[in-house]
One Martini backbone bead per residue (centre of mass of N, CA, C, O) as a GRO file, in nm:
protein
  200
    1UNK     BB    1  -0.736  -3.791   6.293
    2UNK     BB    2  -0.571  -3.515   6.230
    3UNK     BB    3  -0.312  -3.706   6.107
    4UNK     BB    4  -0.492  -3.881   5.859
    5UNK     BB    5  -0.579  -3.664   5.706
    6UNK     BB    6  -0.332  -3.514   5.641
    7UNK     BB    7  -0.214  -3.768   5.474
    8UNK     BB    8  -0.445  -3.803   5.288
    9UNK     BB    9  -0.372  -3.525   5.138
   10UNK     BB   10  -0.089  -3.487   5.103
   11UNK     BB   11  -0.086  -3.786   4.878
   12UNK     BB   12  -0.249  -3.637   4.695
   13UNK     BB   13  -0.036  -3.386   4.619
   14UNK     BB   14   0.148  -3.578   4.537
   15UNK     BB   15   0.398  -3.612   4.338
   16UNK     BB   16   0.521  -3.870   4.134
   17UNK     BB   17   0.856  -3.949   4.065
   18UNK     BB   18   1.060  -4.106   3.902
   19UNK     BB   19   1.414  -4.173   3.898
   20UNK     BB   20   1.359  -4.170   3.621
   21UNK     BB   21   1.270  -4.046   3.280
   22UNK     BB   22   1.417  -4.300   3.137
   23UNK     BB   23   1.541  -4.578   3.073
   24UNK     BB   24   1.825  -4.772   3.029
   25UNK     BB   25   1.746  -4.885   2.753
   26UNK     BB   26   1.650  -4.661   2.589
   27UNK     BB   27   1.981  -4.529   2.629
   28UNK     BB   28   2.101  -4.745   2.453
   29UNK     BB   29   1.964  -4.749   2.184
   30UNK     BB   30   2.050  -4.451   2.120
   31UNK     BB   31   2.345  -4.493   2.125
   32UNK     BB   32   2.303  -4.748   1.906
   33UNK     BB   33   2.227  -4.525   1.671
   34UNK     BB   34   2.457  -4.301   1.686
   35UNK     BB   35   2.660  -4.576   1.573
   36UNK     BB   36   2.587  -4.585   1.310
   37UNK     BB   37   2.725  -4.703   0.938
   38UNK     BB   38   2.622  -4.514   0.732
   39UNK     BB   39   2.660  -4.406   0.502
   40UNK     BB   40   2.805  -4.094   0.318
   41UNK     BB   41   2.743  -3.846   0.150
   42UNK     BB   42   2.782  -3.702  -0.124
   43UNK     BB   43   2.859  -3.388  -0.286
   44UNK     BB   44   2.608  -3.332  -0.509
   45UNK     BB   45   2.484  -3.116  -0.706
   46UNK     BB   46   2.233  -3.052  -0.953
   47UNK     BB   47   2.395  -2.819  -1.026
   48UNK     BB   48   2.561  -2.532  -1.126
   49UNK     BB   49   2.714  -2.266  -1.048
   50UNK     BB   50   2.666  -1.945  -1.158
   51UNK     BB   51   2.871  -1.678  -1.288
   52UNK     BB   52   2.824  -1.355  -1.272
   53UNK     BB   53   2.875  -1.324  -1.598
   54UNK     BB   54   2.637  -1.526  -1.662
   55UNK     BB   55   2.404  -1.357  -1.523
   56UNK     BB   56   2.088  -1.284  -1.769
   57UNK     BB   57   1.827  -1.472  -1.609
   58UNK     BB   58   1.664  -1.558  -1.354
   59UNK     BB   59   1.738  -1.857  -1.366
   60UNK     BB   60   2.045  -1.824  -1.272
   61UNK     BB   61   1.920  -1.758  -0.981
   62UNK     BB   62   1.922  -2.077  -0.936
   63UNK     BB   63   1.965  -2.318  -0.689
   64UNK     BB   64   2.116  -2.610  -0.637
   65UNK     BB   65   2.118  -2.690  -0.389
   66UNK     BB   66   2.119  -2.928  -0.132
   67UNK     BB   67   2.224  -3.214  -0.003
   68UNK     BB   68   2.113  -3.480   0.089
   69UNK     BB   69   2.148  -3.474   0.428
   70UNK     BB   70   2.192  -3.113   0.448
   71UNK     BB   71   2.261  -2.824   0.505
   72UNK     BB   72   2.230  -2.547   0.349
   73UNK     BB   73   2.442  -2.278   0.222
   74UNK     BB   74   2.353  -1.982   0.098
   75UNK     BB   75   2.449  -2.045  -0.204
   76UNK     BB   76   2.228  -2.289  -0.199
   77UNK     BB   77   1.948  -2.115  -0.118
   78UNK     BB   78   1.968  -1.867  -0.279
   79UNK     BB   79   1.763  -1.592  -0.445
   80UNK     BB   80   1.775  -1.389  -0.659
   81UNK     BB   81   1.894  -1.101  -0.523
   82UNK     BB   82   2.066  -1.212  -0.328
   83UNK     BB   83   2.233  -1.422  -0.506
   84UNK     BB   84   2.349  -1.167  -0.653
   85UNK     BB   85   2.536  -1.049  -0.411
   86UNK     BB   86   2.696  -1.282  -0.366
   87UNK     BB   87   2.834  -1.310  -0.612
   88UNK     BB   88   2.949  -1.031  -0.645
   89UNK     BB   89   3.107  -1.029  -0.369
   90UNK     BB   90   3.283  -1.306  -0.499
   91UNK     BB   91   3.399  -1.075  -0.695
   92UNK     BB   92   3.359  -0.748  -0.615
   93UNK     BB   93   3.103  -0.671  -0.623
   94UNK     BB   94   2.848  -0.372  -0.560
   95UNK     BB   95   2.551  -0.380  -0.652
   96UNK     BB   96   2.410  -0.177  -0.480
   97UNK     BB   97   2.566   0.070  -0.376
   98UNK     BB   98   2.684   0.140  -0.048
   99UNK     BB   99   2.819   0.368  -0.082
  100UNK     BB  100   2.878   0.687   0.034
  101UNK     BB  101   2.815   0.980   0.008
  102UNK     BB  102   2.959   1.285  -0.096
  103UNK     BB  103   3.127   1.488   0.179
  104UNK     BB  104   3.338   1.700   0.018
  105UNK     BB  105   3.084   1.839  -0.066
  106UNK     BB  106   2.834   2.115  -0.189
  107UNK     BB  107   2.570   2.119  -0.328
  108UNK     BB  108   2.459   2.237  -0.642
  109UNK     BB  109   2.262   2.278  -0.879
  110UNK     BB  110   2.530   2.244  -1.089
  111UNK     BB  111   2.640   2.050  -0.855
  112UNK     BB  112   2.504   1.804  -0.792
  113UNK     BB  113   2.459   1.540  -0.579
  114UNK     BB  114   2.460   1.196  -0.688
  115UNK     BB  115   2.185   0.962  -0.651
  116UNK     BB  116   2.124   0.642  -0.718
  117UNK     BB  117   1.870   0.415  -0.884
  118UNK     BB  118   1.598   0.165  -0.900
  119UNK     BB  119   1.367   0.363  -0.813
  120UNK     BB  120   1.114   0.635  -0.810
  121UNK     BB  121   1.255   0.626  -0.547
  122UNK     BB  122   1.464   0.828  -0.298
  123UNK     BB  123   1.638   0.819   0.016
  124UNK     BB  124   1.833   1.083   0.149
  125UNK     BB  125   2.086   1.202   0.372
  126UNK     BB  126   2.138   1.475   0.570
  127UNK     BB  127   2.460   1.638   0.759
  128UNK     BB  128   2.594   1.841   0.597
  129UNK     BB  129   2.865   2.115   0.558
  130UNK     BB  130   3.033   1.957   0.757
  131UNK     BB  131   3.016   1.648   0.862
  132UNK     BB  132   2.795   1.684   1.116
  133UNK     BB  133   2.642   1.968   1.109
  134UNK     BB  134   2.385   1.792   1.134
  135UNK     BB  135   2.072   1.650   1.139
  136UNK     BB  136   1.916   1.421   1.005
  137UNK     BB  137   1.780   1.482   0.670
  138UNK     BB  138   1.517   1.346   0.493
  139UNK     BB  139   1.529   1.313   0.140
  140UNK     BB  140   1.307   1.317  -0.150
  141UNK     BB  141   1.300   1.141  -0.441
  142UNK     BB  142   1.235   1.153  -0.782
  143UNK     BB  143   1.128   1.136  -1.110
  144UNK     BB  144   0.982   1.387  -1.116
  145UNK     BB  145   1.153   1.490  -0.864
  146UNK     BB  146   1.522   1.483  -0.834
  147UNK     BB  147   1.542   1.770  -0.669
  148UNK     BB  148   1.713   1.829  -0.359
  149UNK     BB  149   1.705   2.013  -0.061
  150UNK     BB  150   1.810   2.156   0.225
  151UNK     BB  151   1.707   2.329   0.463
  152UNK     BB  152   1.957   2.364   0.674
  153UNK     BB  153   2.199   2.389   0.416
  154UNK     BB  154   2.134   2.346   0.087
  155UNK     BB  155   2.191   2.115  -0.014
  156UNK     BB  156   2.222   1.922  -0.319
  157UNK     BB  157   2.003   1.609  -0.480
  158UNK     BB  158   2.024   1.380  -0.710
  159UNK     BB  159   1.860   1.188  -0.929
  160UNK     BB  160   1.935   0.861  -1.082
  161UNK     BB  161   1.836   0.673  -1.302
  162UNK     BB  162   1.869   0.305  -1.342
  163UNK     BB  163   1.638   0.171  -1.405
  164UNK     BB  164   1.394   0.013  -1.559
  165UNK     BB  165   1.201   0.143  -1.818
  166UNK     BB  166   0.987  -0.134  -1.783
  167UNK     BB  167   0.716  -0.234  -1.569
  168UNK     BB  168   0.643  -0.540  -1.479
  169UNK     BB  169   0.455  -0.414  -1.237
  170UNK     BB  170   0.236  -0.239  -1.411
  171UNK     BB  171  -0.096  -0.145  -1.411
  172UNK     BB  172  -0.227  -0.206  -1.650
  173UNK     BB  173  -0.558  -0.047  -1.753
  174UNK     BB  174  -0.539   0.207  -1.516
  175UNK     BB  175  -0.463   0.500  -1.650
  176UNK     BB  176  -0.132   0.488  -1.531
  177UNK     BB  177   0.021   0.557  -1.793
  178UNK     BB  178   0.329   0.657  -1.895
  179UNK     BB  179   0.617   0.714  -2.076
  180UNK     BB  180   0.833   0.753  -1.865
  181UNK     BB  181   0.710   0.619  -1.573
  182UNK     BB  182   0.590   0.836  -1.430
  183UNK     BB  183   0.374   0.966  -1.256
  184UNK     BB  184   0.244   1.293  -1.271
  185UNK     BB  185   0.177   1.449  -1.073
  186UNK     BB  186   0.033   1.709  -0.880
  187UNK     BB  187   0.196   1.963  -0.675
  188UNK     BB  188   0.177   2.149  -0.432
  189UNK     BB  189   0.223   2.488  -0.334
  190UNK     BB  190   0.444   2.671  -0.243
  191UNK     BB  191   0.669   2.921  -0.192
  192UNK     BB  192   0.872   2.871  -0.390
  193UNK     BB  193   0.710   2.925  -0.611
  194UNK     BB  194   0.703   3.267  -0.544
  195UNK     BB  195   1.035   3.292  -0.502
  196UNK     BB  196   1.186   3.013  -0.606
  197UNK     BB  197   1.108   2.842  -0.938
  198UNK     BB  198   1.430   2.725  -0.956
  199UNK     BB  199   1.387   2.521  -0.687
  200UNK     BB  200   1.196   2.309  -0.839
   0.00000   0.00000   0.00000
């Protein structure tokens, strides 16, 4: 009795699984689809694709797509910035300059190191002078405040702004108007204030 009532436990607790996972009929289905003889399609962009000299507007940043029925690749689905930086690539042009700042010298008041800028702020890493003589210190320049020393080494870096005079993205009408377009926030007094405020 106690060996009747454990097998019909164990029968129930057992999951029974087909001896395969999907009949035989069906995975020849499947290869004699993978078989089939449909034409390949021709490789025809919908658009041609603008030449970076010839990039004037938004517009041009607009990607022909990839052919209906394959895989877009970058060239052909990137937009904007993204596909602005591939077209520079692919003529040599490095549109952001990511070249390295100069650390063959240290800059002075009279001659920082200029950092170029396409934004409000910009922030810059110092390893001191001669490099790596010391950790990284990241400094902030802005347009209101373009010149940053480094507290560690005295290094002195300028910001240049390069981007446009006019912020299509800029607030009209709160009051936040300026005509150079910085912040023109006031800083608060620092010591430097007091002891050399031509280092401001």
């Amino acid at each position: 009795m106690f060996l009747r009532r454990s097998a019909i436990a164990l029968s129930r607790r057992t999951v029974l699984t087909p001896l395969a996972s999907r009949s035989f009929s069906s995975s020849l289905n499947r290869r004699d689809a993978s078989k089939d003889t449909a034409p390949k399609m021709e490789r025809e962009p919908s658009k041609q694709m603008t030449p970076f000299e010839n990039v004037k507007t938004e517009n041009d940043l607009l990607p022909p797509g990839g052919a209906v029925g394959t895989v877009p690749t970058d060239i052909e689905q990137a937009t904007g910035l993204e596909r602005l930086e591939i077209l520079g690539k692919m003529q040599g042009v490095d549109i952001f300059d990511m070249k390295p700042l100069d650390a063959s010298r240290k800059g002075t008041l009279d001659d920082p190191i200029v950092v170029r800028s396409f934004g409000d702020e910009q922030y810059a890493g110092c390893t001191g002078y001669p490099a790596d003589s010391h950790v990284t210190i990241w400094l902030t320049m802005s347009r209101d405040r373009p010149m940053e020393r480094c507290p560690e080494c005295g290094n002195v870096l300028k910001m240049e702004y390069v981007g446009p005079m006019d912020d299509p993205h800029a607030h009209h009408g709160h009051g936040e108007e300026h005509a150079d377009g910085s912040h023109n926030y006031v800083e608060p007094k620092t010591f430097a204030d007091f002891v050399r405020p031509e280092y401001r």
